[in-house]
Structure formats: C-alpha cells, structure tokens
C-alpha cells in the first residue's frame, strides 16, 4: 500500500523534475546540410535549424544538461551550445576530424578522431586536451561505463573494441569483433557491453569483467548494417539501428534474439531514448528524417523531416 | 644432484624455453613477387602499415619481402611465408601456385577467366575476373543503353562507405591516388592480417583454410567479401565513365545490391 503510494507520488513528481532539468528538446546533427535540427519534444515539430559548423556529427549533453556539445568534423572542433537559448557559448579545437564522442560523468569529453587512429580527451570547460590514446584505424564509437572507470572505443578498420581505463588512460584490453565495429553501450552496472559490427552484420554481448565476447547474433536480414545501439530502461531490450534494412531491430538483451523489426526511414544510423523509455528516435540518414517510435507498441508514431543526412541525436529531457 | 643446482638448472631451462616461444612479437612474413614500382606494391605497403597498427595490440609484426618477377622462385624461397602476393603475368601463376603448394598466393594482376576455371586450391584472386567486369558493364548498360563504361575494383575518388578513409590514408602515405592495383595489394595484406589476428596462427595452411572458408572481409566498399570456390574474391565493382565513378555494381534495379554472385560467378567441382 505504502509502496504503491510512493510509486504513485514518484510518477507525479519525476516528470516535473525532469522537465525542470531539461528543455525537452531533441537535437539532431545533419551531416549533409551543416545544420542542427531543434525538435520540440512534445509537439515533435522542428523549431529551427541551427548552423554552427561544418559536417556536424557527434552530439551530446553535459552531465548537468546545461551544455550541448556538437562535433563539427570538418572544422576539427567541438561547438558548445546552450540548449535553452540555442546560442553558441564557445568552440574549441578537438583534434583531426572529431566524429563520435561520449561525455564522462566527470564532464570530460572522449572523442574518436577518425583520421588519426586515436582517441582524445578534452575538458570542455576550457578546451584543454587531457589525454591522447592511440587506438586502431578509423576509430568510431565511444561508450563510457556509468561509473566512469572504463571507456570503449571501436576501431572500424582494425575490428577491435579498445577498452581504456580511467583515469590512467591506458588500454587494458583489445577485443577482436566482427568487421567494422560501430557503436557500443554499457549496462548500468558496467559489467556488460553490447557492440554492433556494420559489415559483419553482428551484435555482440561482451563481459566487461573478463573482456570477452560471450554472445554473438548475426542479424538475419543481410541488408542489416548495424550501427547505433541503445538499451531499454529495464535493460531487457536492445534497440539496434539496422542501416540499409531500413528498420530499428528490437532484440532480447539476454539472448540477442530479434523480437521485432520496426520499419523506419532509409539507412537508419543514430538512436536516442527518452529518459522514461516510452519513446525512441532514429535518424534515417538517406530519408532526411527522424522517426519517433512508441516503445510500447514498437511503432513509428511520427516521421519528422529534418536536414540532409541526419546523423547524431540527443534528447534534453 | 644438489637441490640448489637442480633449481638453478630448472630456471635456466625455463628461461631458454621462454626465449624460444618468444614473449616478444610474433613475426609474420609475406612475400611480394613483382616490381616494387607497381601500384600494387605501394598498396601492399599500405596494407602492411595497417596490419602492423593492428599487430601492436596483438603482439604481431608483419614483414613484407620483395622478389622481382621473372622466374618462379624455388620452393625454399617460399618457406616460412604466411602468404605470397603476386603481380605477375597469368601464364606464371599456375606454376607459382604449385611451387607454393599449401601457401596462399594472392593474384593481384591477372583477370583471365581461365585461371578461375582452373580451380587452383591456393590461388586467391583479389583482382576481379574479366567475367565480373563484363557482367558489371552489362548490368549497367541494361538501364543505361549505349553507355561506354568500364568496371574496376577501386577508384581514387571513391567516397562512400569508408572509401573516403582508405583513399585519404593511401594518398597521405604514397602521394598518389589509389587505383585498382593498389587496392588489390592493400586488400591482400589486410585480409591476411585479419585472418592471423582471428586465428592467432601463422601457419600458411591454417591461414589458407580460413581465407577460403571463413573470411568475411571489409574491403571498405560497404559489402562483406569472401572467396568463391574458384578462389575469386566476391566484391562490388565501380562503374567508371570517362575516368569518373558513374555507379556501383551489382547495379541496383538490375540486380540485388547484395547479390555479389550476379557478377561473373563460376563454379568449381567439389572434389577440387
């Protein structure tokens, strides 16, 4: 009874808190049109398109949600934007061709520098480079364990997950995976990571205590070129952007078996989940759109036209 | 024997054993047969750089020896090689493959269909066959009648998938645009290092078996590549018109983009 009451209260209170914390906006980088689409999270209408730099790709929020970071790959820079006023706060150089990055719980940004075979670490407060870690060729995906002790950088042309220790910033394991590893995600307790391989069409489950692959699933659809991967709130479900299969695959996180395929736009790349887990959004690169998916029904509820070649996506909720 | 001496001896033996098994890097030797002035050699050097970049994480070092084309080298010259890369004329390849029995030999130049039809167990054709080019052009002409085009494994302007990355790397190290020959040289080394990394075994017979039956290669053309029973690498081709990229084969609308066997497939009897 009391538990029900507390649960009910928390339902009332939590949305209010999260609204207070974020703008509710969805931000999308459009690599082809050099813009950021700003989407109203309630109406799912595009509010405006920001032009802040060339070839915007990676995008992320600071731990406190007060700053939005965007990798302007062709400007070799990270652009810092206020998610509320949408003003550019500052810009700092971030190595050659910064592509994807992840924000550490301590606020530092871990970037894959695709052309340089390295990962770099920056403090976005002053743009200072904190570390540089040589990794394999064409580093791509970056994932950080929730406790901040481990960072995974995928190298697409060396076919490895490089496991980097923080704060030492040395590599503690190199895990060979299928061809062209793209993205990875940690569970909340940091013991498991899931990773996608684009060319081999695989999703892998990795035991991060042993640094060993413990399960592999090849997605049966041969057009599937798995890219981004995210977990549901309860961590029982994986969502995988399946590239040319033009679908978001829904996988059982325990067995890696496919439970559903949600048709979205063409060549789906990026994924983001709302904090409460009720929605996921995909960037459909070749359709110039974002698909809003209701996770209860596994259905697209709205297709939102954005800029050209939408790439990264983040929700400020 | 006094206990102290025994222990000392054991330590010595252990030390010697460790030296032999090598706690240092494993060396993988590759032999390039052809002119070092060929683009295929520069491509192979690029592949070598990348193999060694991967190797530093795995304790593997790759070495590329060069031998001039001409007479087929004696078998002794091939021993200890994990693979051979050959930029030689078609008529020399069967003899080279026979001399290198059990060692993978990558054909980087000859597109003769007869070499594929010969079904030679250790001869792996990275360069597309004439039949593959023919089919790619025919597919293109179905929707572009009268178009005068050619088909190639690679082009220095290729940007899609990760073509941009490989072209950029190659141009930075070699100072020139990557062409088909250079791509073939790069791919041969890269697929060997992929194999050695996954097998953790450098014996040529094991490498050959993996290459022929298990390899799933990312040739930076967006498709998963593997070898046909004929030894030919399945791969997408680029359609070239007046020196520029006009399209990709399999040509969409004519064949399924993933149906790499719609390009010049040929069979080999099971017994071979």
mmCIF file of N, CA and C in Angstrom, chain A residues 202-257:
data_model
loop_
_atom_site.group_PDB
_atom_site.id
_atom_site.type_symbol
_atom_site.label_atom_id
_atom_site.label_comp_id
_atom_site.label_asym_id
_atom_site.label_seq_id
_atom_site.Cartn_x
_atom_site.Cartn_y
_atom_site.Cartn_z
ATOM 1 N N UNK A 202 26.640 -8.004 -37.197
ATOM 2 C CA UNK A 202 26.504 -8.695 -35.904
ATOM 3 C C UNK A 202 26.253 -7.743 -34.734
ATOM 4 N N UNK A 203 25.621 -8.328 -33.707
ATOM 5 C CA UNK A 203 25.529 -7.680 -32.407
ATOM 6 C C UNK A 203 26.249 -8.607 -31.431
ATOM 7 N N UNK A 204 27.114 -8.031 -30.606
ATOM 8 C CA UNK A 204 27.877 -8.855 -29.673
ATOM 9 C C UNK A 204 27.623 -8.398 -28.242
ATOM 10 N N UNK A 205 27.628 -9.393 -27.361
ATOM 11 C CA UNK A 205 27.499 -9.124 -25.934
ATOM 12 C C UNK A 205 28.859 -9.412 -25.309
ATOM 13 N N UNK A 206 29.385 -8.437 -24.557
ATOM 14 C CA UNK A 206 30.744 -8.557 -24.034
ATOM 15 C C UNK A 206 30.719 -8.515 -22.513
ATOM 16 N N UNK A 207 31.379 -9.487 -21.901
ATOM 17 C CA UNK A 207 31.570 -9.492 -20.453
ATOM 18 C C UNK A 207 32.724 -8.539 -20.149
ATOM 19 N N UNK A 208 32.437 -7.411 -19.527
ATOM 20 C CA UNK A 208 33.458 -6.382 -19.338
ATOM 21 C C UNK A 208 34.353 -6.649 -18.130
ATOM 22 N N UNK A 209 34.051 -7.694 -17.348
ATOM 23 C CA UNK A 209 34.980 -8.059 -16.271
ATOM 24 C C UNK A 209 36.077 -8.940 -16.852
ATOM 25 N N UNK A 210 35.689 -9.818 -17.800
ATOM 26 C CA UNK A 210 36.662 -10.707 -18.427
ATOM 27 C C UNK A 210 37.169 -10.147 -19.756
ATOM 28 N N UNK A 211 36.567 -9.058 -20.221
ATOM 29 C CA UNK A 211 36.873 -8.514 -21.560
ATOM 30 C C UNK A 211 36.745 -9.589 -22.635
ATOM 31 N N UNK A 212 35.643 -10.313 -22.591
ATOM 32 C CA UNK A 212 35.430 -11.419 -23.530
ATOM 33 C C UNK A 212 34.040 -11.337 -24.137
ATOM 34 N N UNK A 213 33.985 -11.663 -25.440
ATOM 35 C CA UNK A 213 32.683 -11.742 -26.104
ATOM 36 C C UNK A 213 31.990 -13.006 -25.601
ATOM 37 N N UNK A 214 30.753 -12.859 -25.112
ATOM 38 C CA UNK A 214 30.055 -14.024 -24.562
ATOM 39 C C UNK A 214 28.869 -14.459 -25.436
ATOM 40 N N UNK A 215 28.417 -13.600 -26.331
ATOM 41 C CA UNK A 215 27.333 -14.000 -27.240
ATOM 42 C C UNK A 215 27.393 -13.152 -28.503
ATOM 43 N N UNK A 216 27.042 -13.784 -29.613
ATOM 44 C CA UNK A 216 27.051 -13.104 -30.914
ATOM 45 C C UNK A 216 25.763 -13.443 -31.634
ATOM 46 N N UNK A 217 25.142 -12.452 -32.238
ATOM 47 C CA UNK A 217 23.976 -12.721 -33.076
ATOM 48 C C UNK A 217 24.192 -12.027 -34.409
ATOM 49 N N UNK A 218 24.109 -12.809 -35.483
ATOM 50 C CA UNK A 218 24.175 -12.216 -36.817
ATOM 51 C C UNK A 218 22.740 -11.901 -37.215
ATOM 52 N N UNK A 219 22.485 -10.651 -37.541
ATOM 53 C CA UNK A 219 21.123 -10.273 -37.906
ATOM 54 C C UNK A 219 20.792 -10.878 -39.269
ATOM 55 N N UNK A 220 19.673 -11.634 -39.298
ATOM 56 C CA UNK A 220 19.382 -12.474 -40.466
ATOM 57 C C UNK A 220 19.211 -11.666 -41.752
ATOM 58 N N UNK A 221 18.650 -10.487 -41.630
ATOM 59 C CA UNK A 221 18.453 -9.646 -42.813
ATOM 60 C C UNK A 221 19.826 -9.202 -43.337
ATOM 61 N N UNK A 222 20.200 -9.665 -44.540
ATOM 62 C CA UNK A 222 21.565 -9.371 -44.999
ATOM 63 C C UNK A 222 21.759 -7.898 -45.373
ATOM 64 N N UNK A 223 20.667 -7.161 -45.452
ATOM 65 C CA UNK A 223 20.797 -5.719 -45.681
ATOM 66 C C UNK A 223 21.079 -4.973 -44.378
ATOM 67 N N UNK A 224 20.934 -5.668 -43.273
ATOM 68 C CA UNK A 224 21.146 -5.025 -41.974
ATOM 69 C C UNK A 224 22.618 -4.684 -41.814
ATOM 70 N N UNK A 225 22.909 -3.409 -41.641
ATOM 71 C CA UNK A 225 24.275 -2.960 -41.364
ATOM 72 C C UNK A 225 24.199 -2.266 -40.016
ATOM 73 N N UNK A 226 24.300 -3.036 -38.923
ATOM 74 C CA UNK A 226 24.024 -2.478 -37.589
ATOM 75 C C UNK A 226 24.921 -1.295 -37.241
ATOM 76 N N UNK A 227 24.302 -0.259 -36.723
ATOM 77 C CA UNK A 227 25.046 0.939 -36.358
ATOM 78 C C UNK A 227 24.825 1.238 -34.879
ATOM 79 N N UNK A 228 24.029 2.247 -34.575
ATOM 80 C CA UNK A 228 23.885 2.627 -33.179
ATOM 81 C C UNK A 228 23.159 1.526 -32.386
ATOM 82 N N UNK A 229 23.427 1.488 -31.086
ATOM 83 C CA UNK A 229 22.772 0.515 -30.203
ATOM 84 C C UNK A 229 22.467 1.191 -28.868
ATOM 85 N N UNK A 230 21.235 0.989 -28.371
ATOM 86 C CA UNK A 230 20.865 1.522 -27.059
ATOM 87 C C UNK A 230 20.076 0.463 -26.283
ATOM 88 N N UNK A 231 19.991 0.652 -24.968
ATOM 89 C CA UNK A 231 19.280 -0.277 -24.085
ATOM 90 C C UNK A 231 17.977 0.351 -23.601
ATOM 91 N N UNK A 232 17.004 -0.501 -23.334
ATOM 92 C CA UNK A 232 15.767 -0.019 -22.719
ATOM 93 C C UNK A 232 16.047 0.321 -21.249
ATOM 94 N N UNK A 233 15.116 0.999 -20.600
ATOM 95 C CA UNK A 233 15.312 1.394 -19.200
ATOM 96 C C UNK A 233 15.537 0.162 -18.314
ATOM 97 N N UNK A 234 14.767 -0.908 -18.550
ATOM 98 C CA UNK A 234 14.923 -2.114 -17.721
ATOM 99 C C UNK A 234 16.082 -3.011 -18.184
ATOM 100 N N UNK A 235 16.767 -2.595 -19.238
ATOM 101 C CA UNK A 235 17.940 -3.306 -19.778
ATOM 102 C C UNK A 235 17.607 -4.708 -20.274
ATOM 103 N N UNK A 236 16.332 -4.976 -20.521
ATOM 104 C CA UNK A 236 15.948 -6.289 -21.066
ATOM 105 C C UNK A 236 15.878 -6.273 -22.587
ATOM 106 N N UNK A 237 15.896 -5.070 -23.141
ATOM 107 C CA UNK A 237 15.725 -4.934 -24.587
ATOM 108 C C UNK A 237 16.820 -4.060 -25.174
ATOM 109 N N UNK A 238 17.310 -4.503 -26.347
ATOM 110 C CA UNK A 238 18.296 -3.722 -27.092
ATOM 111 C C UNK A 238 17.628 -3.179 -28.340
ATOM 112 N N UNK A 239 17.946 -1.952 -28.696
ATOM 113 C CA UNK A 239 17.485 -1.397 -29.964
ATOM 114 C C UNK A 239 18.717 -1.170 -30.836
ATOM 115 N N UNK A 240 18.645 -1.658 -32.065
ATOM 116 C CA UNK A 240 19.787 -1.554 -32.972
ATOM 117 C C UNK A 240 19.337 -0.871 -34.264
ATOM 118 N N UNK A 241 20.055 0.175 -34.650
ATOM 119 C CA UNK A 241 19.793 0.831 -35.934
ATOM 120 C C UNK A 241 20.378 -0.059 -37.027
ATOM 121 N N UNK A 242 19.520 -0.529 -37.945
ATOM 122 C CA UNK A 242 19.955 -1.584 -38.873
ATOM 123 C C UNK A 242 20.292 -1.078 -40.268
ATOM 124 N N UNK A 243 20.681 0.180 -40.386
ATOM 125 C CA UNK A 243 21.211 0.689 -41.650
ATOM 126 C C UNK A 243 20.311 0.448 -42.837
ATOM 127 N N UNK A 244 20.837 -0.241 -43.855
ATOM 128 C CA UNK A 244 20.100 -0.414 -45.103
ATOM 129 C C UNK A 244 18.890 -1.339 -44.983
ATOM 130 N N UNK A 245 18.722 -2.013 -43.848
ATOM 131 C CA UNK A 245 17.494 -2.783 -43.651
ATOM 132 C C UNK A 245 16.326 -1.834 -43.374
ATOM 133 N N UNK A 246 16.624 -0.538 -43.227
ATOM 134 C CA UNK A 246 15.612 0.500 -43.034
ATOM 135 C C UNK A 246 14.688 0.162 -41.861
ATOM 136 N N UNK A 247 15.278 -0.319 -40.787
ATOM 137 C CA UNK A 247 14.485 -0.727 -39.626
ATOM 138 C C UNK A 247 15.301 -0.555 -38.355
ATOM 139 N N UNK A 248 14.561 -0.394 -37.251
ATOM 140 C CA UNK A 248 15.187 -0.498 -35.927
ATOM 141 C C UNK A 248 14.867 -1.896 -35.426
ATOM 142 N N UNK A 249 15.925 -2.676 -35.138
ATOM 143 C CA UNK A 249 15.724 -4.040 -34.658
ATOM 144 C C UNK A 249 15.562 -4.014 -33.134
ATOM 145 N N UNK A 250 14.619 -4.810 -32.650
ATOM 146 C CA UNK A 250 14.375 -4.921 -31.214
ATOM 147 C C UNK A 250 14.857 -6.306 -30.785
ATOM 148 N N UNK A 251 15.870 -6.350 -29.919
ATOM 149 C CA UNK A 251 16.480 -7.624 -29.533
ATOM 150 C C UNK A 251 16.280 -7.900 -28.049
ATOM 151 N N UNK A 252 16.156 -9.166 -27.718
ATOM 152 C CA UNK A 252 16.170 -9.580 -26.321
ATOM 153 C C UNK A 252 17.625 -9.442 -25.833
ATOM 154 N N UNK A 253 17.843 -8.627 -24.813
ATOM 155 C CA UNK A 253 19.217 -8.345 -24.386
ATOM 156 C C UNK A 253 19.904 -9.572 -23.786
ATOM 157 N N UNK A 254 19.134 -10.528 -23.287
ATOM 158 C CA UNK A 254 19.733 -11.729 -22.698
ATOM 159 C C UNK A 254 20.179 -12.700 -23.776
ATOM 160 N N UNK A 255 19.315 -12.937 -24.762
ATOM 161 C CA UNK A 255 19.605 -13.969 -25.770
ATOM 162 C C UNK A 255 20.101 -13.385 -27.094
ATOM 163 N N UNK A 256 19.947 -12.083 -27.279
ATOM 164 C CA UNK A 256 20.258 -11.377 -28.526
ATOM 165 C C UNK A 256 19.339 -11.787 -29.681
ATOM 166 N N UNK A 257 18.251 -12.504 -29.401
ATOM 167 C CA UNK A 257 17.328 -12.876 -30.473
ATOM 168 C C UNK A 257 16.446 -11.680 -30.831
#
